[in-house]
Amino acid sequence: MHRFAFIIHPIETRDVTRKYAFMNKIPEGVIKQITKLMPPQKVSKITGVKSPYGETEGWFIAVPLVSDQMLSLPADVVTKKIIRAGKIAEELGAEIVGLGAMTSVVGDAGYTIANNLNIAVTTGNSYTVATALEGTKKAAEIMGKDIEGCNAVVIGATGSIGRVCAELMANQVSGLTLVSRSVEKLRDFAGYLYEKTGVAASLTSDVHEALKNADIVITVTSAVDTVIEPMDLKPGAVVCDVARPRDVSREVVEVRDDVLVIEGGVVEVPGDVNFNFNFGFPPKTSYACMAETMALAMEGRIENFSMGRELSVDKVKEIYEICKKHGFKLAGFRSFEKEVTREQIERIKENAAKKIKNYQA
């Protein structure tokens, strides 16, 4: 059996206080000073991941830095902590380690980590792309949308996940808008995209402007703060928020009952899996990036797989087939830690239709 490990970190300070209740009354700034000094540590052992074709077990290893610390502290400081977490994985017997959330963003997105470890590394981003696109298409279909007639927007389009999402969607929608803070990088990517697909995408650095006519949105920035607010979206819009921390403001689901916001990459794991750690998902489900790491271990693909800032379409398709073979599959829809039922989507669809009708009247 090949074993894996997955590196996690607290998204925000409330994740720290949930684990260490005695910190509840400590100011946030002090909590961050404490976590900055804490070493990486094993969180739990993961058991029971099994398919007819293979099985695996592994460990969660935590780097105790919250998201904004991952981006604001010097990259070498953060990278050393991630490498130390990887060394713990090695010592436990893991042969491949996955990089969760911001640990896959820091520095050169995996290469320096891999160069300092004796085990394989993956960011898990290829399967994240596959499930985000699959989930978005299914959600749009339930909302009564014909993908071929949709205007799609990718926010964070020059990042590793955003680029390949845009490339895979380019020929499936009627219009594509790419959003990034750097217009220069957008132009470079748009040229590449045109050569690969023949699609001339619209470009902007203005999120709010881009969303005015968006039917479907995939958002995957590395921003610490939210970038999509309630009044940005048109009625009936479907938004897949792949980012952690989230790009979509919680206010969107509180005040807009006519738009559908889903999280990207929530996956059902095969076997009688026990994570022995509550990361907020229902039992036997995981993020897609975790699933990619498990699937590679089950398949015996002990190699650096999803690395750096330029994922390939071929690898997205390959990991999708590997995961499908072992029984990993999309586990319904979730939004802000809650399941989104088919009935809720039908109500959102009805509310959107009413609002559109009122606009037209």
mmCIF file of C-alpha atoms in Angstrom:
data_model
loop_
_atom_site.group_PDB
_atom_site.id
_atom_site.type_symbol
_atom_site.label_atom_id
_atom_site.label_comp_id
_atom_site.label_asym_id
_atom_site.label_seq_id
_atom_site.Cartn_x
_atom_site.Cartn_y
_atom_site.Cartn_z
ATOM 1 C CA MET A 1 0.000 0.000 0.000
ATOM 2 C CA HIS A 2 1.262 3.473 -0.905
ATOM 3 C CA ARG A 3 0.611 6.080 1.781
ATOM 4 C CA PHE A 4 -0.007 9.814 1.522
ATOM 5 C CA ALA A 5 -0.063 12.934 3.667
ATOM 6 C CA PHE A 6 -1.914 16.181 3.184
ATOM 7 C CA ILE A 7 -0.755 19.542 4.514
ATOM 8 C CA ILE A 8 -3.468 21.826 5.888
ATOM 9 C CA HIS A 9 -3.547 25.154 7.709
ATOM 10 C CA PRO A 10 -6.161 27.279 9.541
ATOM 11 C CA ILE A 11 -7.964 29.532 7.056
ATOM 12 C CA GLU A 12 -8.676 32.173 9.729
ATOM 13 C CA THR A 13 -8.058 32.677 13.441
ATOM 14 C CA ARG A 14 -11.454 31.242 14.412
ATOM 15 C CA ASP A 15 -10.162 27.900 13.065
ATOM 16 C CA VAL A 16 -7.338 28.193 15.617
ATOM 17 C CA THR A 17 -9.680 28.996 18.515
ATOM 18 C CA ARG A 18 -11.933 26.088 17.507
ATOM 19 C CA LYS A 19 -8.935 23.788 18.001
ATOM 20 C CA TYR A 20 -7.516 25.600 21.055
ATOM 21 C CA ALA A 21 -10.520 26.893 23.041
ATOM 22 C CA PHE A 22 -8.281 28.613 25.612
ATOM 23 C CA MET A 23 -7.381 31.194 22.921
ATOM 24 C CA ASN A 24 -11.007 32.392 22.588
ATOM 25 C CA LYS A 25 -10.450 35.550 24.628
ATOM 26 C CA ILE A 26 -7.026 36.335 23.199
ATOM 27 C CA PRO A 27 -6.812 39.216 20.650
ATOM 28 C CA GLU A 28 -6.366 38.115 17.032
ATOM 29 C CA GLY A 29 -2.961 39.764 16.754
ATOM 30 C CA VAL A 30 -1.666 37.821 19.734
ATOM 31 C CA ILE A 31 -3.045 34.553 18.356
ATOM 32 C CA LYS A 32 -1.108 35.152 15.145
ATOM 33 C CA GLN A 33 2.082 35.809 17.114
ATOM 34 C CA ILE A 34 1.564 32.504 18.919
ATOM 35 C CA THR A 35 0.812 30.489 15.753
ATOM 36 C CA LYS A 36 3.842 32.025 14.052
ATOM 37 C CA LEU A 37 6.032 30.356 16.686
ATOM 38 C CA MET A 38 4.259 26.983 16.635
ATOM 39 C CA PRO A 39 5.902 24.143 14.656
ATOM 40 C CA PRO A 40 4.040 22.002 12.091
ATOM 41 C CA GLN A 41 2.426 18.937 13.628
ATOM 42 C CA LYS A 42 0.535 15.760 12.806
ATOM 43 C CA VAL A 43 -3.204 16.308 13.218
ATOM 44 C CA SER A 44 -4.724 12.891 12.524
ATOM 45 C CA LYS A 45 -4.411 9.565 10.735
ATOM 46 C CA ILE A 46 -6.731 8.946 7.784
ATOM 47 C CA THR A 47 -7.922 5.369 7.286
ATOM 48 C CA GLY A 48 -10.263 3.308 5.134
ATOM 49 C CA VAL A 49 -9.746 4.838 1.674
ATOM 50 C CA LYS A 50 -10.409 1.874 -0.617
ATOM 51 C CA SER A 51 -11.649 0.989 -4.103
ATOM 52 C CA PRO A 52 -11.756 -2.302 -6.048
ATOM 53 C CA TYR A 53 -8.427 -1.267 -7.585
ATOM 54 C CA GLY A 54 -6.408 0.002 -4.618
ATOM 55 C CA GLU A 55 -6.325 1.360 -1.102
ATOM 56 C CA THR A 56 -4.385 3.896 0.909
ATOM 57 C CA GLU A 57 -4.088 5.579 4.268
ATOM 58 C CA GLY A 58 -2.402 8.773 5.333
ATOM 59 C CA TRP A 59 -2.115 11.747 7.648
ATOM 60 C CA PHE A 60 -3.132 15.372 7.977
ATOM 61 C CA ILE A 61 -0.145 17.574 8.828
ATOM 62 C CA ALA A 62 -0.887 21.156 9.938
ATOM 63 C CA VAL A 63 1.174 24.278 9.300
ATOM 64 C CA PRO A 64 -0.194 26.615 11.997
ATOM 65 C CA LEU A 65 -0.332 29.837 9.963
ATOM 66 C CA VAL A 66 -3.609 31.512 8.922
ATOM 67 C CA SER A 67 -4.190 32.587 5.318
ATOM 68 C CA ASP A 68 -3.021 36.186 5.520
ATOM 69 C CA GLN A 69 0.152 35.073 7.334
ATOM 70 C CA MET A 70 0.854 32.717 4.437
ATOM 71 C CA LEU A 71 0.898 35.724 2.101
ATOM 72 C CA SER A 72 2.302 38.460 4.361
ATOM 73 C CA LEU A 73 5.219 36.664 6.024
ATOM 74 C CA PRO A 74 8.460 36.323 4.022
ATOM 75 C CA ALA A 75 8.062 33.466 1.500
ATOM 76 C CA ASP A 76 11.179 31.681 2.794
ATOM 77 C CA VAL A 77 9.767 31.632 6.348
ATOM 78 C CA VAL A 78 6.499 30.078 5.171
ATOM 79 C CA THR A 79 8.235 27.700 2.760
ATOM 80 C CA LYS A 80 10.506 26.374 5.528
ATOM 81 C CA LYS A 81 7.451 25.572 7.651
ATOM 82 C CA ILE A 82 5.797 23.737 4.746
ATOM 83 C CA ILE A 83 9.004 21.786 4.081
ATOM 84 C CA ARG A 84 9.144 20.848 7.783
ATOM 85 C CA ALA A 85 5.557 19.591 7.490
ATOM 86 C CA GLY A 86 6.661 17.554 4.476
ATOM 87 C CA LYS A 87 9.538 16.090 6.501
ATOM 88 C CA ILE A 88 7.035 14.979 9.151
ATOM 89 C CA ALA A 89 5.090 13.262 6.342
ATOM 90 C CA GLU A 90 8.290 11.494 5.268
ATOM 91 C CA GLU A 91 9.009 10.354 8.816
ATOM 92 C CA LEU A 92 5.482 8.944 9.114
ATOM 93 C CA GLY A 93 5.973 6.882 5.951
ATOM 94 C CA ALA A 94 4.068 8.896 3.343
ATOM 95 C CA GLU A 95 5.286 8.560 -0.250
ATOM 96 C CA ILE A 96 3.339 11.506 -1.670
ATOM 97 C CA VAL A 97 2.191 14.712 0.008
ATOM 98 C CA GLY A 98 -0.561 17.103 -1.092
ATOM 99 C CA LEU A 99 -0.441 20.856 -0.520
ATOM 100 C CA GLY A 100 -3.738 22.263 0.760
ATOM 101 C CA ALA A 101 -5.150 25.802 0.451
ATOM 102 C CA MET A 102 -2.439 28.511 0.626
ATOM 103 C CA THR A 103 0.409 26.008 1.007
ATOM 104 C CA SER A 104 -0.024 25.359 -2.742
ATOM 105 C CA VAL A 105 0.176 29.077 -3.559
ATOM 106 C CA VAL A 106 3.247 30.223 -1.632
ATOM 107 C CA GLY A 107 6.505 30.736 -3.545
ATOM 108 C CA ASP A 108 6.700 28.728 -6.770
ATOM 109 C CA ALA A 109 3.597 26.621 -6.078
ATOM 110 C CA GLY A 110 5.248 23.366 -5.092
ATOM 111 C CA TYR A 111 8.636 23.154 -6.832
ATOM 112 C CA THR A 112 10.809 24.367 -3.925
ATOM 113 C CA ILE A 113 8.860 22.109 -1.557
ATOM 114 C CA ALA A 114 9.427 19.112 -3.855
ATOM 115 C CA ASN A 115 13.120 19.900 -4.264
ATOM 116 C CA ASN A 116 13.597 19.746 -0.494
ATOM 117 C CA LEU A 117 11.717 16.493 0.119
ATOM 118 C CA ASN A 118 12.401 12.861 -0.682
ATOM 119 C CA ILE A 119 8.746 12.144 -1.449
ATOM 120 C CA ALA A 120 6.457 13.202 -4.295
ATOM 121 C CA VAL A 121 4.401 16.407 -4.129
ATOM 122 C CA THR A 122 1.140 17.548 -5.710
ATOM 123 C CA THR A 123 -0.964 20.658 -5.245
ATOM 124 C CA GLY A 124 -4.138 18.735 -6.078
ATOM 125 C CA ASN A 125 -5.116 21.537 -8.424
ATOM 126 C CA SER A 126 -5.773 19.381 -11.510
ATOM 127 C CA TYR A 127 -8.666 17.510 -9.884
ATOM 128 C CA THR A 128 -9.870 20.765 -8.330
ATOM 129 C CA VAL A 129 -10.273 22.120 -11.866
ATOM 130 C CA ALA A 130 -12.035 18.967 -13.079
ATOM 131 C CA THR A 131 -14.597 18.981 -10.262
ATOM 132 C CA ALA A 132 -15.136 22.744 -10.360
ATOM 133 C CA LEU A 133 -16.047 22.581 -14.039
ATOM 134 C CA GLU A 134 -18.186 19.470 -13.588
ATOM 135 C CA GLY A 135 -20.039 21.055 -10.657
ATOM 136 C CA THR A 136 -20.551 24.364 -12.449
ATOM 137 C CA LYS A 137 -22.004 22.672 -15.518
ATOM 138 C CA LYS A 138 -24.371 20.539 -13.437
ATOM 139 C CA ALA A 139 -25.510 23.544 -11.400
ATOM 140 C CA ALA A 140 -26.080 25.606 -14.545
ATOM 141 C CA GLU A 141 -28.064 22.751 -16.071
ATOM 142 C CA ILE A 142 -30.330 22.537 -13.001
ATOM 143 C CA MET A 143 -30.798 26.314 -13.191
ATOM 144 C CA GLY A 144 -32.068 25.798 -16.744
ATOM 145 C CA LYS A 145 -29.085 27.280 -18.512
ATOM 146 C CA ASP A 146 -27.704 26.153 -21.849
ATOM 147 C CA ILE A 147 -23.929 26.344 -21.365
ATOM 148 C CA GLU A 148 -23.370 27.064 -25.038
ATOM 149 C CA GLY A 149 -25.390 30.258 -24.692
ATOM 150 C CA CYS A 150 -23.778 31.480 -21.477
ATOM 151 C CA ASN A 151 -21.427 34.360 -20.827
ATOM 152 C CA ALA A 152 -18.717 32.955 -18.560
ATOM 153 C CA VAL A 153 -16.306 34.876 -16.350
ATOM 154 C CA VAL A 154 -13.118 33.500 -14.800
ATOM 155 C CA ILE A 155 -11.770 35.619 -11.925
ATOM 156 C CA GLY A 156 -8.132 34.955 -11.128
ATOM 157 C CA ALA A 157 -7.641 33.897 -14.734
ATOM 158 C CA THR A 158 -3.843 34.140 -14.717
ATOM 159 C CA GLY A 159 -3.414 31.775 -11.762
ATOM 160 C CA SER A 160 -2.764 28.040 -12.183
ATOM 161 C CA ILE A 161 -6.400 26.956 -11.710
ATOM 162 C CA GLY A 162 -7.946 29.943 -13.479
ATOM 163 C CA ARG A 163 -5.824 29.491 -16.619
ATOM 164 C CA VAL A 164 -6.747 25.900 -17.249
ATOM 165 C CA CYS A 165 -10.413 26.503 -16.314
ATOM 166 C CA ALA A 166 -10.526 29.219 -18.962
ATOM 167 C CA GLU A 167 -8.853 26.982 -21.543
ATOM 168 C CA LEU A 168 -11.271 24.113 -20.908
ATOM 169 C CA MET A 169 -14.340 26.385 -21.023
ATOM 170 C CA ALA A 170 -13.332 28.575 -23.951
ATOM 171 C CA ASN A 171 -15.075 26.594 -26.674
ATOM 172 C CA GLN A 172 -18.053 25.567 -24.549
ATOM 173 C CA VAL A 173 -19.595 29.017 -23.894
ATOM 174 C CA SER A 174 -20.754 31.884 -26.089
ATOM 175 C CA GLY A 175 -18.619 34.535 -24.409
ATOM 176 C CA LEU A 176 -15.613 34.437 -22.085
ATOM 177 C CA THR A 177 -14.293 37.236 -19.889
ATOM 178 C CA LEU A 178 -11.003 36.911 -18.037
ATOM 179 C CA VAL A 179 -10.299 38.914 -14.884
ATOM 180 C CA SER A 180 -7.000 39.494 -13.123
ATOM 181 C CA ARG A 181 -5.277 42.310 -11.277
ATOM 182 C CA SER A 182 -2.487 42.402 -13.880
ATOM 183 C CA VAL A 183 -3.716 43.458 -17.324
ATOM 184 C CA GLU A 184 -0.274 42.703 -18.770
ATOM 185 C CA LYS A 185 -0.448 39.082 -17.598
ATOM 186 C CA LEU A 186 -4.015 38.884 -18.916
ATOM 187 C CA ARG A 187 -2.900 40.004 -22.370
ATOM 188 C CA ASP A 188 -0.131 37.401 -22.413
ATOM 189 C CA PHE A 189 -2.548 34.648 -21.380
ATOM 190 C CA ALA A 190 -5.216 35.812 -23.840
ATOM 191 C CA GLY A 191 -2.688 35.456 -26.664
ATOM 192 C CA TYR A 192 -1.876 31.908 -25.577
ATOM 193 C CA LEU A 193 -5.591 31.101 -25.240
ATOM 194 C CA TYR A 194 -6.336 32.388 -28.743
ATOM 195 C CA GLU A 195 -3.551 30.237 -30.218
ATOM 196 C CA LYS A 196 -4.807 27.123 -28.381
ATOM 197 C CA THR A 197 -8.570 27.568 -28.858
ATOM 198 C CA GLY A 198 -9.232 30.301 -31.414
ATOM 199 C CA VAL A 199 -11.310 32.139 -28.794
ATOM 200 C CA ALA A 200 -10.778 35.870 -28.290
ATOM 201 C CA ALA A 201 -11.688 36.545 -24.653
ATOM 202 C CA SER A 202 -12.635 39.904 -23.166
ATOM 203 C CA LEU A 203 -10.137 41.166 -20.575
ATOM 204 C CA THR A 204 -10.554 43.360 -17.528
ATOM 205 C CA SER A 205 -9.142 43.989 -14.072
ATOM 206 C CA ASP A 206 -12.547 45.273 -12.867
ATOM 207 C CA VAL A 207 -14.430 42.407 -11.170
ATOM 208 C CA HIS A 208 -17.650 44.391 -10.738
ATOM 209 C CA GLU A 209 -17.782 45.402 -14.403
ATOM 210 C CA ALA A 210 -17.049 41.844 -15.549
ATOM 211 C CA LEU A 211 -19.923 40.361 -13.556
ATOM 212 C CA LYS A 212 -22.712 42.590 -14.914
ATOM 213 C CA ASN A 213 -23.591 40.154 -17.704
ATOM 214 C CA ALA A 214 -22.115 36.929 -16.321
ATOM 215 C CA ASP A 215 -24.293 33.808 -16.449
ATOM 216 C CA ILE A 216 -21.657 31.534 -14.927
ATOM 217 C CA VAL A 217 -18.632 32.535 -12.852
ATOM 218 C CA ILE A 218 -15.622 30.581 -11.688
ATOM 219 C CA THR A 219 -13.630 32.528 -9.139
ATOM 220 C CA VAL A 220 -10.257 31.368 -7.921
ATOM 221 C CA THR A 221 -8.134 34.256 -6.698
ATOM 222 C CA SER A 222 -5.569 34.092 -3.897
ATOM 223 C CA ALA A 223 -7.052 37.245 -2.333
ATOM 224 C CA VAL A 224 -7.373 37.285 1.444
ATOM 225 C CA ASP A 225 -10.561 39.425 1.289
ATOM 226 C CA THR A 226 -13.764 38.762 -0.677
ATOM 227 C CA VAL A 227 -14.015 40.138 -4.204
ATOM 228 C CA ILE A 228 -17.679 39.430 -5.150
ATOM 229 C CA GLU A 229 -20.428 41.444 -3.433
ATOM 230 C CA PRO A 230 -24.252 41.051 -3.575
ATOM 231 C CA MET A 231 -24.974 43.754 -6.140
ATOM 232 C CA ASP A 232 -22.334 42.539 -8.574
ATOM 233 C CA LEU A 233 -24.364 39.594 -9.862
ATOM 234 C CA LYS A 234 -27.275 39.461 -12.260
ATOM 235 C CA PRO A 235 -30.373 37.345 -11.418
ATOM 236 C CA GLY A 236 -29.890 33.658 -12.126
ATOM 237 C CA ALA A 237 -26.088 33.769 -12.072
ATOM 238 C CA VAL A 238 -24.244 30.574 -11.066
ATOM 239 C CA VAL A 239 -21.006 31.177 -9.135
ATOM 240 C CA CYS A 240 -18.475 28.450 -8.343
ATOM 241 C CA ASP A 241 -16.126 29.717 -5.615
ATOM 242 C CA VAL A 242 -12.975 27.599 -5.709
ATOM 243 C CA ALA A 243 -10.864 29.959 -3.600
ATOM 244 C CA ARG A 244 -9.901 29.507 0.039
ATOM 245 C CA PRO A 245 -10.317 31.997 1.695
ATOM 246 C CA ARG A 246 -13.568 32.540 -0.214
ATOM 247 C CA ASP A 247 -13.899 35.113 -2.971
ATOM 248 C CA VAL A 248 -17.673 35.438 -2.521
ATOM 249 C CA SER A 249 -18.929 37.598 0.335
ATOM 250 C CA ARG A 250 -21.245 35.777 2.760
ATOM 251 C CA GLU A 251 -23.685 38.652 2.173
ATOM 252 C CA VAL A 252 -24.317 37.300 -1.326
ATOM 253 C CA VAL A 253 -26.149 34.218 -0.022
ATOM 254 C CA GLU A 254 -27.801 36.234 2.772
ATOM 255 C CA VAL A 255 -29.439 38.890 0.585
ATOM 256 C CA ARG A 256 -29.547 37.410 -2.938
ATOM 257 C CA ASP A 257 -32.084 34.576 -3.150
ATOM 258 C CA ASP A 258 -31.874 34.682 -6.946
ATOM 259 C CA VAL A 259 -28.242 33.626 -7.479
ATOM 260 C CA LEU A 260 -26.617 30.242 -6.849
ATOM 261 C CA VAL A 261 -23.241 30.108 -5.110
ATOM 262 C CA ILE A 262 -21.521 26.740 -4.833
ATOM 263 C CA GLU A 263 -18.122 25.667 -3.578
ATOM 264 C CA GLY A 264 -15.761 24.002 -5.992
ATOM 265 C CA GLY A 265 -14.385 20.560 -5.504
ATOM 266 C CA VAL A 266 -16.415 18.764 -2.810
ATOM 267 C CA VAL A 267 -15.799 15.071 -3.432
ATOM 268 C CA GLU A 268 -17.152 11.738 -2.158
ATOM 269 C CA VAL A 269 -14.242 9.469 -1.135
ATOM 270 C CA PRO A 270 -14.495 5.691 -1.807
ATOM 271 C CA GLY A 271 -14.342 3.194 1.034
ATOM 272 C CA ASP A 272 -15.147 3.494 4.719
ATOM 273 C CA VAL A 273 -12.907 6.522 5.159
ATOM 274 C CA ASN A 274 -12.341 8.139 8.526
ATOM 275 C CA PHE A 275 -10.397 11.398 8.536
ATOM 276 C CA ASN A 276 -10.340 11.503 12.345
ATOM 277 C CA PHE A 277 -10.477 15.276 12.006
ATOM 278 C CA ASN A 278 -13.405 17.643 11.401
ATOM 279 C CA PHE A 279 -12.573 20.093 8.636
ATOM 280 C CA GLY A 280 -16.222 21.087 8.173
ATOM 281 C CA PHE A 281 -17.340 18.578 5.537
ATOM 282 C CA PRO A 282 -19.873 15.737 5.892
ATOM 283 C CA PRO A 283 -18.356 12.309 6.661
ATOM 284 C CA LYS A 284 -16.580 10.566 3.775
ATOM 285 C CA THR A 285 -16.202 13.737 1.686
ATOM 286 C CA SER A 286 -13.147 15.855 1.016
ATOM 287 C CA TYR A 287 -11.813 18.727 -1.024
ATOM 288 C CA ALA A 288 -10.809 17.725 -4.551
ATOM 289 C CA CYS A 289 -7.152 18.555 -3.857
ATOM 290 C CA MET A 290 -7.151 15.990 -1.026
ATOM 291 C CA ALA A 291 -8.874 13.489 -3.327
ATOM 292 C CA GLU A 292 -6.179 13.941 -5.984
ATOM 293 C CA THR A 293 -3.469 13.073 -3.452
ATOM 294 C CA MET A 294 -5.350 9.971 -2.270
ATOM 295 C CA ALA A 295 -6.122 8.819 -5.819
ATOM 296 C CA LEU A 296 -2.483 9.128 -6.906
ATOM 297 C CA ALA A 297 -1.435 7.004 -3.909
ATOM 298 C CA MET A 298 -4.085 4.369 -4.729
ATOM 299 C CA GLU A 299 -3.001 4.294 -8.365
ATOM 300 C CA GLY A 300 0.677 3.971 -7.391
ATOM 301 C CA ARG A 301 1.489 7.203 -9.210
ATOM 302 C CA ILE A 302 4.209 8.323 -6.801
ATOM 303 C CA GLU A 303 5.337 11.375 -8.755
ATOM 304 C CA ASN A 304 5.152 15.155 -8.706
ATOM 305 C CA PHE A 305 1.831 15.635 -10.481
ATOM 306 C CA SER A 306 0.127 19.063 -10.313
ATOM 307 C CA MET A 307 2.924 21.566 -9.885
ATOM 308 C CA GLY A 308 3.580 25.250 -10.493
ATOM 309 C CA ARG A 309 1.367 27.903 -12.024
ATOM 310 C CA GLU A 310 0.682 26.329 -15.402
ATOM 311 C CA LEU A 311 -1.471 23.222 -15.134
ATOM 312 C CA SER A 312 -2.100 21.233 -18.300
ATOM 313 C CA VAL A 313 -5.428 20.239 -19.796
ATOM 314 C CA ASP A 314 -4.043 16.720 -20.299
ATOM 315 C CA LYS A 315 -3.341 16.291 -16.576
ATOM 316 C CA VAL A 316 -6.806 17.564 -15.650
ATOM 317 C CA LYS A 317 -8.332 14.927 -17.930
ATOM 318 C CA GLU A 318 -5.926 12.219 -16.693
ATOM 319 C CA ILE A 319 -6.581 12.751 -12.974
ATOM 320 C CA TYR A 320 -10.328 12.901 -13.665
ATOM 321 C CA GLU A 321 -10.141 9.399 -15.180
ATOM 322 C CA ILE A 322 -7.926 8.067 -12.337
ATOM 323 C CA CYS A 323 -10.336 9.416 -9.708
ATOM 324 C CA LYS A 324 -13.347 8.097 -11.606
ATOM 325 C CA LYS A 325 -11.738 4.625 -11.792
ATOM 326 C CA HIS A 326 -11.303 4.544 -7.997
ATOM 327 C CA GLY A 327 -14.806 5.826 -7.261
ATOM 328 C CA PHE A 328 -14.160 9.450 -6.343
ATOM 329 C CA LYS A 329 -17.079 11.582 -7.513
ATOM 330 C CA LEU A 330 -18.734 14.944 -7.057
ATOM 331 C CA ALA A 331 -20.654 14.959 -3.748
ATOM 332 C CA GLY A 332 -23.571 17.272 -4.475
ATOM 333 C CA PHE A 333 -23.372 20.997 -3.847
ATOM 334 C CA ARG A 334 -22.278 22.979 -0.803
ATOM 335 C CA SER A 335 -22.180 26.664 -0.005
ATOM 336 C CA PHE A 336 -20.741 28.297 3.125
ATOM 337 C CA GLU A 337 -20.438 25.009 5.046
ATOM 338 C CA LYS A 338 -23.987 23.904 4.201
ATOM 339 C CA GLU A 339 -25.486 21.474 1.724
ATOM 340 C CA VAL A 340 -27.384 23.067 -1.164
ATOM 341 C CA THR A 341 -30.392 20.877 -1.967
ATOM 342 C CA ARG A 342 -32.118 20.432 -5.298
ATOM 343 C CA GLU A 343 -35.198 22.127 -3.773
ATOM 344 C CA GLN A 344 -33.148 25.192 -2.807
ATOM 345 C CA ILE A 345 -31.778 25.452 -6.324
ATOM 346 C CA GLU A 346 -35.308 25.244 -7.742
ATOM 347 C CA ARG A 347 -36.372 28.141 -5.448
ATOM 348 C CA ILE A 348 -33.368 30.211 -6.562
ATOM 349 C CA LYS A 349 -34.331 29.480 -10.146
ATOM 350 C CA GLU A 350 -37.925 30.649 -9.523
ATOM 351 C CA ASN A 351 -36.763 33.819 -7.728
ATOM 352 C CA ALA A 352 -34.411 34.642 -10.592
ATOM 353 C CA ALA A 353 -37.209 34.185 -13.149
ATOM 354 C CA LYS A 354 -39.486 36.545 -11.175
ATOM 355 C CA LYS A 355 -36.782 39.193 -10.889
ATOM 356 C CA ILE A 356 -35.954 39.004 -14.579
ATOM 357 C CA LYS A 357 -39.666 39.297 -15.426
ATOM 358 C CA ASN A 358 -40.008 42.384 -13.200
ATOM 359 C CA TYR A 359 -37.035 43.990 -14.911
ATOM 360 C CA GLN A 360 -38.580 43.379 -18.306
ATOM 361 C CA ALA A 361 -42.053 44.650 -17.282
#
